[in-house]
Short mmCIF file of C-alpha atoms in Angstrom, two decimals:
data_model
loop_
_atom_site.label_atom_id
_atom_site.label_comp_id
_atom_site.label_asym_id
_atom_site.label_seq_id
_atom_site.Cartn_x
_atom_site.Cartn_y
_atom_site.Cartn_z
CA MET A 27 110.36 111.65 153.10
CA TYR A 28 111.62 108.14 152.51
CA ALA A 29 115.27 108.03 151.58
CA LEU A 30 117.85 105.34 150.98
CA GLY A 31 120.33 106.95 153.37
CA THR A 32 120.47 109.18 156.43
CA HIS A 33 123.46 111.46 156.66
CA LEU A 34 124.37 113.35 159.82
CA LEU A 35 126.75 116.28 159.38
CA VAL A 36 128.21 116.74 162.83
CA GLU A 37 130.06 119.96 163.67
CA LEU A 38 132.04 119.59 166.88
CA LYS A 39 133.47 122.91 168.06
CA GLU A 40 135.27 123.52 171.35
CA CYS A 41 136.53 119.97 171.67
CA ASN A 42 139.44 119.06 173.92
CA PRO A 43 142.46 119.69 171.62
CA LYS A 44 144.53 117.04 173.37
CA ILE A 45 141.97 114.34 172.62
CA ILE A 46 141.34 115.25 168.97
CA SER A 47 145.08 115.45 168.28
CA ASN A 48 145.72 111.93 169.54
CA LEU A 49 145.55 109.42 166.69
CA LYS A 50 144.91 106.40 168.89
CA GLU A 51 142.19 108.11 170.90
CA VAL A 52 140.39 109.51 167.85
CA GLN A 53 140.51 106.12 166.15
CA ASN A 54 139.18 104.27 169.19
CA ILE A 55 136.43 106.83 169.71
CA LEU A 56 135.21 106.69 166.10
CA ILE A 57 135.29 102.89 166.09
CA ASN A 58 133.33 102.82 169.34
CA ALA A 59 130.88 105.36 167.91
CA ALA A 60 130.19 102.92 165.07
CA LYS A 61 129.61 100.18 167.64
CA VAL A 62 127.32 102.42 169.71
CA ALA A 63 125.30 103.00 166.52
CA GLU A 64 125.14 99.19 166.18
CA ALA A 65 126.91 99.28 162.83
CA THR A 66 128.90 96.41 161.31
CA ILE A 67 132.49 97.56 160.87
CA ILE A 68 134.16 96.46 157.65
CA GLU A 69 137.31 98.56 157.34
CA VAL A 70 139.14 101.27 159.24
CA ALA A 71 141.63 103.81 157.87
CA PHE A 72 143.20 106.58 159.95
CA HIS A 73 145.99 109.04 159.25
CA GLU A 74 147.80 111.69 161.24
CA PHE A 75 148.97 114.77 159.44
CA ASN A 76 152.03 116.91 160.01
CA PRO A 77 152.16 118.99 162.16
CA PHE A 78 148.78 117.80 163.50
CA GLY A 79 145.27 116.90 162.48
CA ILE A 80 143.71 113.49 162.00
CA SER A 81 141.60 112.05 159.20
CA GLY A 82 139.78 108.79 159.66
CA MET A 83 137.17 106.63 158.02
CA VAL A 84 135.21 103.67 159.31
CA VAL A 85 133.54 101.81 156.47
CA ILE A 86 130.47 100.01 157.78
CA ALA A 87 128.12 97.56 156.07
CA GLU A 88 125.52 100.31 156.33
CA SER A 89 127.72 103.07 154.73
CA HIS A 90 130.38 105.02 156.70
CA LEU A 91 131.62 107.28 159.46
CA SER A 92 134.35 109.85 158.82
CA ILE A 93 136.25 112.38 160.89
CA HIS A 94 138.65 115.24 160.23
CA THR A 95 140.12 117.10 163.18
CA TRP A 96 141.76 120.52 163.49
CA PRO A 97 143.24 120.36 167.02
CA GLU A 98 144.63 123.89 166.64
CA TYR A 99 141.04 125.15 166.50
CA GLY A 100 139.46 122.57 168.80
CA TYR A 101 137.27 121.52 165.87
CA ALA A 102 136.26 118.15 164.44
CA ALA A 103 134.02 117.47 161.43
CA VAL A 104 132.24 114.14 161.66
CA ASP A 105 129.95 112.49 159.12
CA ILE A 106 127.72 109.55 159.90
CA PHE A 107 126.12 108.10 156.77
CA THR A 108 123.80 105.15 157.38
CA CYS A 109 121.21 103.20 155.45
CA GLY A 110 118.36 101.08 156.71
CA SER A 111 116.27 101.75 159.80
CA VAL A 112 118.07 99.58 162.33
CA LEU A 113 121.08 101.72 163.19
CA LYS A 114 121.19 104.34 165.93
CA PRO A 115 123.36 107.19 164.58
CA ASP A 116 121.92 109.58 167.20
CA LYS A 117 123.57 107.50 169.92
CA ALA A 118 126.88 107.73 168.09
CA VAL A 119 126.59 111.53 168.05
CA ALA A 120 125.94 111.69 171.81
CA TYR A 121 128.90 109.39 172.40
CA LEU A 122 131.24 111.52 170.25
CA ILE A 123 130.21 114.74 172.02
CA LYS A 124 130.94 113.15 175.38
CA GLU A 125 134.25 111.56 174.42
CA PHE A 126 135.67 114.62 172.65
CA GLN A 127 134.49 116.81 175.56
CA CYS A 128 132.77 118.98 172.98
CA LYS A 129 131.17 122.14 174.40
CA ASN A 130 129.67 123.42 171.15
CA PRO A 131 128.18 120.68 168.98
CA SER A 132 125.66 121.01 166.17
CA VAL A 133 124.13 118.45 163.84
CA VAL A 134 122.42 118.71 160.46
CA GLU A 135 120.51 115.68 159.21
CA VAL A 136 120.34 115.24 155.45
CA LYS A 137 118.30 112.56 153.70
CA ARG A 138 120.25 111.01 150.83
CA GLY A 139 118.64 109.24 147.90
CA ILE A 140 115.03 110.40 147.93
CA ILE A 141 114.24 108.55 144.73
CA SER A 142 110.53 107.82 144.95
CA PRO A 143 108.39 110.71 143.67
CA ASP A 144 105.32 109.32 145.46
CA ASN A 145 107.24 108.92 148.75
CA LYS A 146 107.11 105.14 148.57
CA LYS A 147 109.29 103.27 151.02
CA LEU A 148 111.93 101.36 149.08
CA PRO A 149 114.02 98.54 150.50
CA HIS A 150 117.71 99.43 150.55
CA LYS A 151 118.66 95.91 149.50
CA ILE A 152 116.73 93.45 147.38
CA ASN A 153 117.69 89.94 146.50
CA GLY A 154 119.55 89.08 143.31
CA ASP A 155 116.63 87.31 141.63
CA GLU A 156 114.63 90.52 141.63
CA PHE A 157 117.42 92.60 140.13
CA GLY A 158 116.04 92.62 136.59
CA ASN A 159 112.50 93.51 137.62
CA GLU A 160 113.66 96.06 140.16
CA GLN A 161 115.86 97.69 137.59
CA GLU A 162 112.79 98.14 135.40
CA GLN A 163 110.82 99.46 138.36
CA ALA A 164 113.65 101.80 139.27
CA ALA A 165 113.78 103.03 135.70
CA THR A 166 110.05 103.74 135.89
CA VAL A 167 110.41 105.58 139.19
CA LEU A 168 113.35 107.56 137.93
CA SER A 169 111.61 108.35 134.69
CA SER A 170 108.53 109.70 136.46
CA ASN A 171 110.82 111.43 138.92
CA HIS A 172 112.44 113.14 135.98
CA ASN A 173 109.06 114.52 134.93
CA TYR A 174 108.82 116.35 138.24
CA SER A 175 112.19 118.02 137.88
CA MET B 17 131.86 132.71 155.04
CA TYR B 18 135.34 131.38 155.66
CA ALA B 19 135.36 127.72 156.61
CA LEU B 20 137.99 125.09 157.26
CA GLY B 21 136.35 122.63 154.88
CA THR B 22 134.15 122.52 151.79
CA HIS B 23 131.80 119.58 151.57
CA LEU B 24 129.92 118.69 148.39
CA LEU B 25 126.93 116.37 148.84
CA VAL B 26 126.46 114.91 145.39
CA GLU B 27 123.22 113.12 144.54
CA LEU B 28 123.56 111.10 141.35
CA LYS B 29 120.21 109.73 140.14
CA GLU B 30 119.57 107.93 136.87
CA CYS B 31 123.12 106.59 136.59
CA ASN B 32 123.97 103.65 134.36
CA PRO B 33 123.27 100.65 136.68
CA LYS B 34 125.89 98.52 134.97
CA ILE B 35 128.64 101.03 135.72
CA ILE B 36 127.70 101.70 139.35
CA SER B 37 127.42 97.96 140.07
CA ASN B 38 130.95 97.26 138.85
CA LEU B 39 133.44 97.38 141.71
CA LYS B 40 136.48 97.95 139.53
CA GLU B 41 134.84 100.68 137.48
CA VAL B 42 133.46 102.54 140.51
CA GLN B 43 136.84 102.35 142.23
CA ASN B 44 138.73 103.63 139.20
CA ILE B 45 136.23 106.43 138.63
CA LEU B 46 136.37 107.67 142.25
CA ILE B 47 140.18 107.52 142.29
CA ASN B 48 140.30 109.44 139.02
CA ALA B 49 137.80 111.96 140.41
CA ALA B 50 140.24 112.61 143.28
CA LYS B 51 143.01 113.11 140.72
CA VAL B 52 140.85 115.44 138.61
CA ALA B 53 140.28 117.49 141.79
CA GLU B 54 144.09 117.56 142.14
CA ALA B 55 143.93 115.82 145.51
CA THR B 56 146.74 113.80 147.06
CA ILE B 57 145.52 110.24 147.52
CA ILE B 58 146.55 108.56 150.76
CA GLU B 59 144.40 105.46 151.07
CA VAL B 60 141.66 103.66 149.17
CA ALA B 61 139.06 101.24 150.53
CA PHE B 62 136.28 99.71 148.44
CA HIS B 63 133.74 96.98 149.15
CA GLU B 64 131.08 95.22 147.15
CA PHE B 65 127.95 94.13 148.93
CA ASN B 66 125.75 91.11 148.37
CA PRO B 67 123.68 91.03 146.21
CA PHE B 68 124.95 94.36 144.86
CA GLY B 69 125.94 97.86 145.86
CA ILE B 70 129.37 99.34 146.36
CA SER B 71 130.84 101.45 149.14
CA GLY B 72 134.13 103.19 148.69
CA MET B 73 136.34 105.76 150.33
CA VAL B 74 139.35 107.63 149.05
CA VAL B 75 141.23 109.29 151.91
CA ILE B 76 143.10 112.32 150.58
CA ALA B 77 145.59 114.63 152.29
CA GLU B 78 142.89 117.29 151.99
CA SER B 79 140.08 115.15 153.60
CA HIS B 80 138.08 112.53 151.62
CA LEU B 81 135.82 111.31 148.84
CA SER B 82 133.19 108.65 149.50
CA ILE B 83 130.63 106.78 147.43
CA HIS B 84 127.71 104.46 148.08
CA THR B 85 125.84 102.99 145.12
CA TRP B 86 122.39 101.43 144.79
CA PRO B 87 122.55 99.92 141.27
CA GLU B 88 118.98 98.61 141.63
CA TYR B 89 117.79 102.22 141.74
CA GLY B 90 120.44 103.73 139.46
CA TYR B 91 121.51 105.92 142.38
CA ALA B 92 124.89 106.87 143.82
CA ALA B 93 125.59 109.12 146.82
CA VAL B 94 128.97 110.82 146.62
CA ASP B 95 130.64 113.10 149.14
CA ILE B 96 133.63 115.26 148.37
CA PHE B 97 135.10 116.85 151.49
CA THR B 98 138.10 119.10 150.89
CA CYS B 99 140.09 121.66 152.83
CA GLY B 100 142.29 124.45 151.55
CA SER B 101 141.68 126.54 148.44
CA VAL B 102 143.84 124.68 145.95
CA LEU B 103 141.64 121.70 145.08
CA LYS B 104 139.02 121.64 142.34
CA PRO B 105 136.12 119.54 143.67
CA ASP B 106 133.78 121.01 141.04
CA LYS B 107 135.85 119.31 138.34
CA ALA B 108 135.54 116.01 140.20
CA VAL B 109 131.75 116.38 140.19
CA ALA B 110 131.61 117.02 136.43
CA TYR B 111 133.86 114.01 135.88
CA LEU B 112 131.67 111.72 138.02
CA ILE B 113 128.47 112.81 136.23
CA LYS B 114 130.07 112.01 132.87
CA GLU B 115 131.58 108.68 133.88
CA PHE B 116 128.48 107.34 135.63
CA GLN B 117 126.35 108.55 132.70
CA CYS B 118 124.19 110.33 135.26
CA LYS B 119 121.08 111.98 133.80
CA ASN B 120 119.80 113.53 137.02
CA PRO B 121 122.56 114.98 139.21
CA SER B 122 122.27 117.52 142.00
CA VAL B 123 124.85 119.01 144.34
CA VAL B 124 124.60 120.75 147.70
CA GLU B 125 127.66 122.60 148.96
CA VAL B 126 128.08 122.80 152.72
CA LYS B 127 130.78 124.80 154.47
CA ARG B 128 132.26 122.82 157.36
CA GLY B 129 134.05 124.40 160.30
CA ILE B 130 132.98 128.03 160.22
CA ILE B 131 134.82 128.82 163.43
CA SER B 132 135.63 132.51 163.18
CA PRO B 133 132.78 134.72 164.40
CA ASP B 134 134.26 137.74 162.60
CA ASN B 135 134.65 135.78 159.34
CA LYS B 136 138.43 135.85 159.55
CA LYS B 137 140.28 133.60 157.14
CA LEU B 138 142.10 130.93 159.11
CA PRO B 139 144.88 128.78 157.73
CA HIS B 140 143.91 125.10 157.72
CA LYS B 141 147.41 124.09 158.77
CA ILE B 142 149.87 125.97 160.91
CA ASN B 143 153.37 124.96 161.82
CA GLY B 144 154.17 123.14 165.03
CA ASP B 145 155.98 126.04 166.69
CA GLU B 146 152.81 128.11 166.64
CA PHE B 147 150.65 125.39 168.15
CA GLY B 148 150.63 126.82 171.66
CA ASN B 149 149.84 130.35 170.57
CA GLU B 150 147.28 129.23 168.04
CA GLN B 151 145.58 127.10 170.64
CA GLU B 152 145.18 130.21 172.77
CA GLN B 153 143.90 132.17 169.78
CA ALA B 154 141.52 129.37 168.90
CA ALA B 155 140.26 129.30 172.46
CA THR B 156 139.61 133.04 172.21
CA VAL B 157 137.79 132.68 168.91
CA LEU B 158 135.75 129.78 170.18
CA SER B 159 134.94 131.58 173.37
CA SER B 160 133.67 134.66 171.55
CA ASN B 161 131.94 132.37 169.07
CA HIS B 162 130.15 130.82 171.99
CA ASN B 163 128.74 134.22 172.93
CA TYR B 164 127.00 134.43 169.60
CA SER B 165 125.29 131.04 169.91
#
């Protein structure tokens, strides 16, 4: 169904512990994953935890990528949340699997923001002039949506 | 089953468009949601998009909270990713629903990092001295895990 966002929940087991415990490497790999997906990077925030484990976020114009690593278990949890139909999050996943030397990956794709009850494709951005009208339309959609719940 | 992380995918439909289009309000509400969950805030990054829509991330010591809003559709997608058993992400969800005046919320809870094939509880942090041993243990777990896949 049509959704405002596509969210990939990426479970990366059996990664190379040395790679996913290295702050610089993890940061570079997630930034490059965003580039591979053809996303526009807006902000990057990474942190290393004591004694080990890395959390990182890449805010993109089309939503975000995040990572949390548990080097002691060879595990990394990655999320790739995108909107629009231009990006290539699947390519980012393949890149991450390769770079983390992950031997046991799995991915769940979740649609986020299925807001049209009649499965109508909705633009994820509209221009400012239409805001008032669109708000009314959205209210109508949401109201009828509510009737289905 | 025991997992390293708990991830709440929070779909907030029929929110008050004025609130979810206000950068300052959305930022304050997500930061307060992290506090309500009793998380330790490490970094905050928020952005407003043209013509409207807000993306924000709150990196916490226990993983992250994120939000993307579509004011034109009264919709906000929130993720609350936590590790450990101390935090109260459910309280954060209730707080967000109230503050965004959301009339149509739904939540999906996903366990992230189920890495023990025999459902053994694993600490999410271990001390540095145990790293070598734990790596071996993890390798064993992952190896046997692999046999089940």
